[in-house]
Coordinates of C-alpha atoms and ligand atoms in Angstrom, one line a residue:
M1 CA 18.9 23.3 -6.1
K2 CA 19.5 19.7 -7.1
T3 CA 20.1 18.2 -3.6
I4 CA 16.9 16.7 -2.1
I5 CA 16.5 17.9 1.5
E6 CA 13.9 16.8 4.0
P7 CA 11.6 19.7 4.6
F8 CA 11.7 19.2 8.4
R9 CA 14.2 19.1 11.2
I10 CA 14.5 16.1 13.5
K11 CA 13.4 16.6 17.1
S12 CA 13.5 13.1 18.4
V13 CA 15.7 10.2 17.2
E14 CA 15.5 6.4 17.5
P15 CA 18.8 4.5 17.3
I16 CA 19.3 1.9 14.6
R17 CA 21.2 -1.2 15.8
M18 CA 23.9 -2.4 13.3
T19 CA 24.1 -6.1 12.5
D20 CA 26.6 -7.9 10.4
R21 CA 26.0 -10.4 7.6
A22 CA 26.8 -13.6 9.6
E23 CA 24.4 -12.5 12.4
R24 CA 21.7 -11.8 9.8
E25 CA 22.1 -15.2 8.2
T26 CA 21.4 -16.8 11.7
L27 CA 18.5 -14.5 12.3
L28 CA 16.9 -15.5 9.0
E29 CA 17.2 -19.2 9.8
Q30 CA 15.5 -18.5 13.1
A31 CA 12.7 -16.6 11.3
S32 CA 12.2 -19.5 8.8
F33 CA 13.1 -17.0 6.0
N34 CA 9.9 -15.0 6.7
L35 CA 10.8 -11.4 7.1
F36 CA 7.6 -10.7 9.1
A37 CA 9.1 -13.0 11.7
L38 CA 12.2 -10.9 12.3
K39 CA 12.4 -8.6 15.3
S40 CA 12.5 -5.0 14.2
R41 CA 15.6 -4.4 16.3
D42 CA 17.4 -6.7 13.9
V43 CA 16.6 -4.6 10.9
I44 CA 18.7 -1.7 9.7
L45 CA 16.4 -0.1 7.1
D46 CA 12.8 -1.2 7.7
L47 CA 11.0 -0.9 4.4
L48 CA 8.5 -3.7 5.1
T49 CA 5.7 -1.2 5.0
D50 CA 4.8 2.5 4.9
S51 CA 1.8 1.7 7.1
G52 CA 1.8 3.2 10.6
T53 CA 5.6 3.5 10.5
G54 CA 5.8 7.3 9.8
A55 CA 7.1 10.0 12.1
M56 CA 4.5 12.3 13.6
S57 CA 5.0 16.1 13.5
S58 CA 5.3 18.3 16.6
E59 CA 1.8 19.6 15.8
Q60 CA 0.5 16.0 15.8
W61 CA 2.1 15.4 19.2
A62 CA 0.6 18.6 20.5
A63 CA -2.8 17.4 19.2
V64 CA -2.2 14.1 21.0
M65 CA -2.1 16.0 24.3
R66 CA -5.5 17.5 23.5
G67 CA -7.0 14.1 23.0
D68 CA -10.3 13.8 24.9
E69 CA -11.0 10.2 26.0
S70 CA -14.7 10.5 26.6
Y71 CA -16.6 7.5 25.6
A72 CA -19.3 9.5 23.8
G73 CA -19.3 12.9 22.1
S74 CA -15.6 13.6 22.4
P75 CA -14.4 16.9 20.9
S76 CA -11.5 14.9 19.4
F77 CA -14.1 13.0 17.3
Q78 CA -15.6 16.3 16.2
R79 CA -12.1 17.5 15.0
F80 CA -11.5 14.2 13.3
E81 CA -15.0 14.3 11.6
A82 CA -14.5 17.9 10.5
S83 CA -11.1 17.1 9.0
V84 CA -12.5 14.1 7.0
Q85 CA -15.7 16.0 5.9
E86 CA -13.7 19.0 4.8
I87 CA -11.0 17.1 2.9
F88 CA -13.1 14.3 1.4
G89 CA -16.5 15.9 1.2
F90 CA -18.5 12.9 2.7
E91 CA -21.1 13.5 5.3
H92 CA -20.9 10.4 7.4
V93 CA -17.6 9.6 9.0
I94 CA -17.2 6.3 10.8
P95 CA -14.0 5.8 12.7
T96 CA -12.3 2.4 12.7
H97 CA -9.1 1.2 14.3
Q98 CA -7.5 0.7 10.8
G99 CA -8.3 0.3 7.2
R100 CA -9.2 -3.4 7.3
A101 CA -11.8 -2.8 10.0
A102 CA -13.5 -0.4 7.6
E103 CA -13.3 -3.0 4.9
H104 CA -14.7 -5.6 7.2
L105 CA -17.7 -3.5 8.1
L106 CA -18.4 -2.5 4.5
F107 CA -18.1 -5.9 3.0
G108 CA -19.9 -7.5 6.0
L109 CA -23.0 -5.5 4.8
L110 CA -22.5 -5.3 1.0
G111 CA -20.5 -8.5 0.3
G112 CA -21.7 -12.1 0.6
A113 CA -22.1 -15.2 -1.5
H114 CA -22.5 -14.9 -5.3
K115 CA -21.4 -11.2 -5.2
V116 CA -18.5 -9.9 -7.3
I117 CA -16.5 -6.8 -6.4
P118 CA -14.2 -5.3 -9.1
N119 CA -11.3 -3.0 -8.3
N120 CA -8.1 -1.9 -10.2
T121 CA -6.3 -4.3 -7.8
H122 CA -7.6 -5.3 -4.4
F123 CA -5.0 -5.0 -1.6
D124 CA -4.6 -8.3 0.3
T125 CA -6.7 -7.3 3.3
T126 CA -9.4 -6.0 1.0
R127 CA -9.4 -9.2 -0.9
A128 CA -9.4 -11.3 2.3
N129 CA -12.4 -9.3 3.7
I130 CA -14.3 -9.7 0.4
E131 CA -13.6 -13.4 0.2
D132 CA -14.3 -13.8 3.9
S133 CA -17.8 -12.5 3.2
G134 CA -18.3 -15.1 0.5
A135 CA -17.9 -12.7 -2.4
V136 CA -15.4 -12.7 -5.3
A137 CA -12.7 -10.0 -5.5
L138 CA -12.0 -9.2 -9.1
D139 CA -8.9 -7.3 -10.3
I140 CA -9.2 -5.3 -13.5
P141 CA -6.1 -3.1 -13.8
C142 CA -5.5 -1.3 -17.1
E143 CA -3.5 -3.0 -19.8
Q144 CA -0.4 -0.7 -19.3
A145 CA -0.1 -2.1 -15.7
M146 CA 1.0 -5.4 -17.1
D147 CA 4.3 -4.0 -18.4
T148 CA 6.5 -3.0 -15.4
A149 CA 8.9 -1.2 -17.6
S150 CA 6.4 1.0 -19.4
S151 CA 6.6 4.6 -18.5
Y152 CA 2.8 5.2 -18.7
T153 CA 2.0 7.5 -15.9
F154 CA -1.4 6.3 -14.7
K155 CA -0.8 2.6 -14.5
G156 CA -3.2 2.5 -11.5
N157 CA -6.1 3.1 -13.9
V158 CA -9.0 0.6 -14.1
D159 CA -9.5 -1.3 -17.3
L160 CA -12.8 0.4 -18.4
E161 CA -13.7 -2.2 -20.9
A162 CA -13.2 -5.0 -18.4
L163 CA -15.3 -3.1 -15.9
E164 CA -18.2 -2.8 -18.4
A165 CA -17.9 -6.5 -19.3
C166 CA -17.8 -7.4 -15.6
L167 CA -21.0 -5.4 -14.9
I168 CA -22.8 -7.0 -17.8
E169 CA -21.6 -10.5 -17.1
H170 CA -22.4 -10.3 -13.4
K171 CA -25.5 -8.1 -13.6
G172 CA -27.3 -8.0 -10.3
Q173 CA -24.3 -9.5 -8.5
V174 CA -22.1 -6.5 -8.1
P175 CA -22.9 -4.5 -5.0
L176 CA -20.3 -1.8 -5.5
V177 CA -17.2 -0.9 -7.6
M178 CA -13.9 -0.1 -5.9
V179 CA -10.9 1.9 -7.0
T180 CA -7.7 1.8 -5.0
V181 CA -5.6 5.1 -5.0
T182 CA -2.8 4.6 -5.4
N183 CA -2.8 1.0 -6.6
N184 CA -0.6 -0.5 -3.9
A185 CA -0.6 -4.1 -5.0
G186 CA 0.0 -3.0 -8.6
G187 CA 3.1 -1.0 -7.9
G188 CA 1.9 2.1 -6.0
Q189 CA 0.7 3.6 -9.3
P190 CA -1.8 6.5 -9.5
V191 CA -5.2 6.6 -11.0
S192 CA -6.0 9.6 -13.2
L193 CA -9.0 11.9 -12.7
E194 CA -10.0 11.0 -16.2
N195 CA -10.2 7.3 -15.3
L196 CA -12.1 8.0 -12.1
R197 CA -14.6 10.1 -14.1
A198 CA -15.0 7.3 -16.6
V199 CA -15.5 4.7 -13.8
R200 CA -18.2 7.0 -12.3
K201 CA -20.0 7.2 -15.6
I202 CA -20.0 3.4 -15.9
C203 CA -21.3 3.1 -12.3
D204 CA -24.0 5.6 -13.0
A205 CA -25.1 3.7 -16.1
H206 CA -25.4 0.6 -14.0
Q207 CA -26.7 2.4 -11.0
L208 CA -23.9 1.2 -8.7
P209 CA -22.1 2.9 -5.9
L210 CA -18.4 3.6 -6.3
Y211 CA -16.1 3.4 -3.3
I212 CA -12.5 4.5 -3.2
D213 CA -9.8 2.8 -1.1
A214 CA -8.3 6.1 -0.1
C215 CA -5.1 4.9 1.8
R216 CA -2.7 7.0 -0.3
F217 CA -5.1 9.7 -1.6
A218 CA -2.7 12.6 -1.2
E219 CA 0.1 10.8 -3.1
N220 CA -2.4 10.0 -5.8
A221 CA -3.5 13.7 -5.9
Y222 CA 0.1 14.9 -6.1
L223 CA 0.8 12.6 -9.1
I224 CA -2.4 13.9 -10.8
Q225 CA -1.3 17.4 -10.2
Q226 CA 2.2 16.7 -11.6
S227 CA 1.3 14.6 -14.6
E228 CA -2.3 14.8 -15.7
P229 CA -3.0 17.3 -18.5
G230 CA -4.8 20.4 -17.2
Q231 CA -4.2 19.7 -13.5
A232 CA -0.9 21.5 -12.9
G233 CA -2.3 24.7 -11.6
R234 CA -4.7 23.1 -9.1
E235 CA -4.2 22.9 -5.3
L236 CA -4.0 19.3 -3.9
E237 CA -7.1 20.0 -1.8
E238 CA -9.1 20.8 -4.9
I239 CA -7.9 17.7 -6.7
V240 CA -8.7 15.5 -3.7
L241 CA -12.2 17.0 -3.4
E242 CA -12.9 16.3 -7.1
M243 CA -11.6 12.7 -6.8
F244 CA -13.9 11.9 -3.9
S245 CA -16.8 13.9 -5.4
L246 CA -16.9 11.1 -7.9
A247 CA -17.4 8.4 -5.3
D248 CA -20.2 7.4 -2.9
G249 CA -17.8 6.6 -0.1
C250 CA -14.3 5.5 0.9
T251 CA -12.4 3.2 3.2
M252 CA -9.2 4.6 4.7
S253 CA -6.2 3.5 6.6
A254 CA -4.9 6.6 8.4
K255 CA -1.6 4.7 8.8
K256 CA -0.7 5.8 5.4
D257 CA -1.7 9.3 4.2
G258 CA -3.2 10.0 7.6
L259 CA 0.4 10.3 8.8
A260 CA -0.6 8.5 11.9
N261 CA 0.6 5.2 13.5
I262 CA -2.9 3.8 13.8
G263 CA -6.5 4.6 12.7
G264 CA -8.8 4.6 9.8
F265 CA -12.4 5.3 8.8
L266 CA -15.2 4.6 6.5
A267 CA -16.8 7.7 5.0
L268 CA -20.0 7.9 2.8
R269 CA -23.1 9.7 1.7
D270 CA -25.8 7.1 2.1
D271 CA -27.8 7.8 5.3
S272 CA -29.3 4.4 5.7
L273 CA -26.2 2.5 5.0
A274 CA -24.3 4.7 7.4
Q275 CA -26.9 3.9 10.1
R276 CA -26.5 0.2 9.5
L277 CA -22.7 0.5 9.5
R278 CA -22.8 2.3 12.9
E279 CA -24.9 -0.5 14.3
R280 CA -22.2 -3.0 13.3
L281 CA -19.5 -0.6 14.4
V282 CA -20.6 -0.7 18.0
V283 CA -20.5 -4.5 18.0
T284 CA -17.0 -4.9 16.7
E285 CA -15.1 -1.6 17.0
G286 CA -16.6 0.7 19.5
F287 CA -19.1 3.6 19.9
A288 CA -19.8 5.8 16.9
T289 CA -17.6 8.7 18.1
Y290 CA -14.4 6.7 18.5
G291 CA -14.7 3.4 16.6
G292 CA -11.6 1.5 17.5
M293 CA -9.5 4.6 18.2
S294 CA -8.5 6.6 21.3
G295 CA -9.2 10.3 21.5
R296 CA -5.4 10.8 21.1
D297 CA -5.4 8.9 17.8
L298 CA -8.4 10.8 16.5
E299 CA -6.5 14.0 17.1
A300 CA -3.3 12.8 15.4
V301 CA -5.2 11.7 12.3
A302 CA -7.3 14.9 12.2
Q303 CA -4.0 16.9 12.0
G304 CA -2.1 14.4 9.8
L305 CA -4.8 14.5 7.1
R306 CA -4.1 18.2 6.7
E307 CA -0.3 18.0 6.8
V308 CA -0.2 15.3 4.1
L309 CA -1.5 17.9 1.7
D310 CA 1.5 20.2 2.2
P311 CA 2.9 20.5 -1.3
E312 CA 6.5 20.7 -0.1
Y313 CA 6.1 17.5 1.8
Q314 CA 4.7 15.8 -1.2
A315 CA 7.4 17.2 -3.5
Y316 CA 10.2 16.0 -1.3
R317 CA 8.6 12.5 -0.8
H318 CA 8.2 11.9 -4.4
A319 CA 11.6 13.3 -5.3
S320 CA 13.3 11.0 -2.8
I321 CA 11.5 7.9 -4.1
R322 CA 12.1 8.9 -7.7
Y323 CA 15.8 9.4 -6.9
V324 CA 16.2 5.8 -6.0
A325 CA 14.1 4.4 -8.8
D326 CA 15.8 6.5 -11.4
R327 CA 19.3 5.5 -10.3
L328 CA 18.3 1.8 -10.3
A329 CA 16.9 2.2 -13.8
L330 CA 20.1 3.9 -15.0
R331 CA 22.1 0.9 -13.9
G332 CA 19.7 -1.4 -15.7
I333 CA 18.2 -2.9 -12.5
P334 CA 14.6 -3.9 -13.2
V335 CA 12.4 -1.5 -11.3
V336 CA 8.7 -0.7 -11.8
R337 CA 8.5 2.5 -13.9
P338 CA 7.4 5.2 -13.2
A339 CA 8.2 5.2 -9.5
G340 CA 5.0 4.9 -7.5
G341 CA 3.9 7.2 -4.7
H342 CA 5.0 5.3 -1.6
A343 CA 7.5 2.7 -2.6
I344 CA 10.2 1.5 -4.9
F345 CA 9.1 -1.8 -6.5
L346 CA 11.8 -4.1 -7.8
D347 CA 10.8 -6.5 -10.6
A348 CA 12.1 -9.7 -9.1
G349 CA 10.9 -11.7 -12.1
R350 CA 13.4 -9.8 -14.3
F351 CA 16.0 -9.4 -11.6
L352 CA 16.2 -13.2 -11.1
P353 CA 15.1 -14.7 -14.4
Q354 CA 16.7 -18.0 -13.5
L355 CA 13.9 -18.6 -11.0
K356 CA 10.4 -19.9 -11.9
W357 CA 7.4 -18.2 -10.3
N358 CA 7.0 -21.1 -7.8
E359 CA 10.6 -20.7 -6.7
F360 CA 9.4 -17.3 -5.5
P361 CA 11.9 -14.9 -7.0
G362 CA 10.4 -12.0 -5.0
Q363 CA 11.0 -13.7 -1.7
A364 CA 14.5 -14.8 -2.7
L365 CA 15.4 -11.2 -3.6
A366 CA 13.9 -9.8 -0.4
I367 CA 15.9 -12.3 1.6
E368 CA 19.1 -11.3 -0.1
L369 CA 18.5 -7.6 0.5
Y370 CA 18.3 -8.4 4.2
V371 CA 21.4 -10.6 4.1
Q372 CA 23.3 -7.9 2.2
G373 CA 22.5 -4.8 4.2
G374 CA 19.8 -5.5 6.8
V375 CA 17.1 -4.0 4.6
R376 CA 13.6 -5.5 5.2
S377 CA 11.3 -5.4 2.3
C378 CA 8.1 -7.2 1.3
E379 CA 7.5 -9.7 -1.5
I380 CA 4.4 -8.8 -3.5
G381 CA 4.3 -11.7 -5.9
S382 CA 3.3 -15.3 -6.0
L383 CA 4.1 -16.0 -2.4
M384 CA 1.6 -13.3 -1.3
L385 CA -0.9 -13.4 -4.2
A386 CA -0.9 -16.8 -5.9
R387 CA -4.5 -18.0 -6.4
Q388 CA -5.9 -21.5 -6.7
D389 CA -7.3 -22.5 -10.0
P390 CA -11.0 -23.2 -9.2
E391 CA -11.1 -26.1 -11.6
T392 CA -7.7 -27.9 -11.0
G393 CA -7.1 -26.6 -7.4
Q394 CA -3.5 -25.8 -8.5
D395 CA -1.8 -22.6 -7.6
L396 CA -1.7 -19.9 -10.4
P397 CA 1.1 -17.3 -10.4
A398 CA 0.6 -13.7 -9.4
R399 CA 0.6 -11.1 -12.2
H400 CA 4.1 -9.9 -11.3
E401 CA 6.9 -11.0 -9.0
L402 CA 7.6 -7.8 -7.1
V403 CA 9.6 -6.7 -4.1
R404 CA 8.3 -3.6 -2.4
L405 CA 10.6 -1.2 -0.7
A406 CA 8.0 0.9 1.1
I407 CA 9.3 4.2 2.4
P408 CA 7.9 5.2 5.8
R409 CA 6.8 8.8 5.8
R410 CA 9.2 11.4 7.3
T411 CA 11.3 8.6 8.9
Y412 CA 14.5 8.0 6.9
T413 CA 16.8 10.6 5.3
Q414 CA 18.5 10.9 1.9
S415 CA 21.6 9.1 3.1
H416 CA 19.4 6.1 4.0
M417 CA 18.3 6.2 0.4
D418 CA 22.0 6.1 -0.8
Y419 CA 22.6 3.1 1.5
L420 CA 19.6 1.4 0.0
L421 CA 20.9 1.9 -3.5
E422 CA 24.3 0.4 -2.5
V423 CA 22.6 -2.7 -1.0
I424 CA 20.5 -3.3 -4.1
E425 CA 23.5 -2.8 -6.4
E426 CA 25.6 -5.4 -4.4
V427 CA 22.8 -7.9 -4.7
W428 CA 22.5 -7.2 -8.4
S429 CA 26.1 -7.9 -8.9
R430 CA 25.8 -11.5 -7.5
R431 CA 22.3 -12.1 -8.8
A432 CA 23.2 -15.1 -11.0
T433 CA 24.0 -17.3 -7.9
I434 CA 20.8 -16.5 -6.0
A435 CA 18.6 -19.6 -5.5
G436 CA 14.9 -19.9 -5.1
M437 CA 12.7 -20.5 -2.1
E438 CA 10.2 -23.2 -1.1
I439 CA 7.2 -23.1 1.2
L440 CA 7.6 -25.5 4.2
E441 CA 4.4 -24.5 6.0
A442 CA 1.7 -22.0 5.2
P443 CA -1.9 -21.1 6.4
P444 CA -4.6 -21.0 3.7
V445 CA -5.1 -17.2 3.8
L446 CA -2.6 -14.3 4.0
R447 CA 0.1 -16.9 4.1
H448 CA 2.9 -14.4 3.7
F449 CA 2.4 -13.2 7.3
T450 CA 3.1 -16.5 9.1
G451 CA 4.4 -19.0 6.5
K452 CA 7.7 -20.9 6.9
Y453 CA 10.1 -21.1 4.0
G454 CA 13.4 -22.7 3.1
R455 CA 16.1 -21.9 0.6
L456 CA 16.5 -24.2 -2.4
P457 CA 20.0 -25.4 -3.1
V458 CA 22.3 -22.6 -4.3
V459 CA 23.1 -22.8 -8.0
P460 CA 26.9 -23.7 -8.3
A461 CA 28.8 -20.7 -9.7
A462 CA 30.0 -22.8 -12.7
E463 CA 26.4 -23.4 -13.8
A464 CA 25.1 -19.9 -13.0
Q465 CA 24.0 -17.7 -15.9
P466 CA 26.7 -15.2 -16.8
I467 CA 26.0 -11.7 -15.6
Q468 CA 25.6 -9.3 -18.5
Ligands
LIG501 N1 -5.9 -0.8 1.3 C1 -4.6 -0.6 0.9 C2 -4.4 -0.2 -0.5 C3 -3.5 -0.9 1.7 O1 -2.3 -0.7 1.3 C4 -3.8 -1.3 3.1 C5 -2.7 -1.6 4.0 C6 -5.1 -1.5 3.5 C7 -6.1 -1.3 2.6 C8 -5.4 -2.0 4.9 O2 -5.2 -1.0 5.8 O3 -3.4 -1.9 7.3 O4 -4.8 -0.1 8.1 O5 -5.7 -2.3 7.9 N2 -1.5 -1.8 3.6 C9 -0.3 -2.0 4.4 C10 0.8 -2.1 3.5 C11 -0.5 -3.1 5.4 O6 1.9 -2.6 3.9 O7 0.7 -1.8 2.3 P1 -4.7 -1.4 7.3

């Protein structure tokens, strides 16, 4: 059958409040054109993030009722630990309230001044935690990742030559190598098993540990199963075990492929590092058998980690995302190809070529998607990721100007995807008249969360570039 159907029935619903365009314009002014400042009740399709926004299954809700809230030694922790050990193969499981807490613990011990930590592309919280420790967060995505239109499947891969060069140049300064699966900041693109194996080999040669940022491990495994030569016949569980057998540990946000609304963990093999991490855990997160989570959350994650490996769920999720990306591409709308695992990424640099990088085409496009149809998305471009040139102190552009339409798990239906397509097409048809944005106020780190922006004057229609 060609029609994509959700492989679940809906048991509980949450109404969506409809707004009109004039109301949304006012709301945007009040939010200083920062979509993070909008109230969620003012959003029709909330694609800001796929993190913690998914729907839990009836089995997860049943597990929530089993949650045991004992301070120490809760059976809920034992179920959580068993799930993580079984799926990822790491002995030590350290619960944290979400992914960034795991990062904070890890880099608090392994980061520090004069250290360099390479990754295909650090997610913004990972980067912030590394930089907060005094270390340098280095992005080394493969060359194919530079071209958003290239159909190369594993654009999440690490540039192996750049990794070698980094380890030689910064000998003695690299405490660990990281790989993010899937590469969120780079377009939600997967990393191949072949690339992971090669990274492991390089780490072995330099005697360095490899940690995986595991947030979207199941989506990455599905894309390996579907596209990597020789992987088609393997179960997702088997692929996941092989991926993590190549690593020394991982950080995880259970808000993504844990199918939960909160939670995370750090998992690893090194006994003495685990001991030191647990000592830090108790200071900032909580006791070793709950970290920053409640017994209920531990149960929801233990169950979610198993459900996310359901092949039918993965097939539907990827088909639904591909459906949107393929239709956009057919209409010539610039979208990152191939579709990533958790989101559709519009290439705002090519969507709004009349805007310079420091007029923030990604933010301008995200704002228009909200104006047009109440769709909330997220800029992943120079507003979020611009860096200061260490020599001149001037801002340098991000690699790409993207807008991410992240799809919450099991939350929206296929008709929501059709609505999304219609909204994007409407904005595309009036793209030539879309003006840029300016920053009015912004904090020095993670500025996209709280910054205040303004619209630059609209280009008069007569001067606008013709729409081809
Ligand atoms: N690593 C990656 C690749 C992520 O995408 C995120 C979160 C984190 C780490 C941090 O996890 O939120 O639980 O602390 N990404 C969310 C997003 C926020 O919208 O992509 P967290």
